[in-house]
Structures are given as structure tokens and as C-alpha cells.
């Protein structure tokens, strides 16, 4: 059984590497929700003087 699995990985190492890289990229680069809950908190975060990236998401 392990010989067959080892042979499969030897034949498909490039595919496994590409799929693993895509999965790792998604996990590392996925956007996570912020802790901003109100518009006042949003405006306060803009006035802090730090660079800010804003992205809006809607289910509608």
C-alpha cells in the first residue's frame, strides 16, 4: 500500500504542489472580518492617520 502511494506521489508531485500552493495562498490571503461595528468606529479608524484599505461586501 505504501509503495503504491509513494509511486502516486512521484507521478503527481507537480499537481500536489500546485494544489497545496493554491490552498496555502487562500488561507494566508483570505480577508477576515474586522472589529468595526458602527459607522462611528469606522470614521474614528479613518482619522487615526494610518493607511487604510476598505472593502465592502454584501450578500445582496
XYZ file of C-alpha atoms in Angstrom:
60
model
C 0.000 0.000 0.000
C 2.741 2.487 0.878
C 4.616 1.614 -2.302
C 1.567 2.426 -4.409
C 1.044 5.713 -2.556
C 4.718 6.622 -2.930
C 4.553 5.884 -6.666
C 1.425 8.025 -6.994
C 3.187 10.977 -5.325
C 6.218 10.515 -7.575
C 3.971 10.670 -10.640
C 1.795 13.568 -9.420
C 4.188 15.713 -7.386
C 3.598 18.776 -9.542
C -0.187 18.586 -9.164
C 0.115 18.116 -5.397
C 2.492 21.097 -5.170
C 0.185 23.365 -7.184
C -2.913 22.408 -5.176
C -1.025 22.908 -1.903
C 0.223 26.340 -3.045
C -3.287 27.431 -4.020
C -4.699 26.235 -0.690
C -1.931 27.954 1.286
C -2.408 31.168 -0.684
C -6.124 31.164 0.001
C -5.629 30.559 3.712
C -2.948 33.237 4.049
C -4.572 35.885 1.837
C -8.262 35.470 2.694
C -9.864 38.558 4.173
C -11.179 38.280 7.694
C -13.914 40.421 9.240
C -12.815 43.477 11.174
C -13.883 44.513 14.639
C -15.554 47.711 13.360
C -19.252 47.509 14.167
C -20.619 51.031 13.771
C -20.110 53.938 11.427
C -18.620 55.978 14.293
C -15.940 53.328 14.843
C -15.296 53.323 11.101
C -14.832 57.101 10.957
C -12.590 57.017 14.033
C -10.378 54.389 12.401
C -10.030 56.576 9.294
C -8.911 59.555 11.388
C -6.069 57.645 13.105
C -3.621 58.666 10.390
C -2.708 55.134 9.301
C -3.112 53.813 5.751
C -6.475 52.076 5.436
C -7.808 49.582 2.911
C -11.588 49.488 2.684
C -13.564 46.731 1.007
C -17.307 46.362 1.205
C -19.148 43.054 0.964
C -22.851 42.447 0.631
C -24.876 39.266 0.296
C -27.467 41.077 -1.800
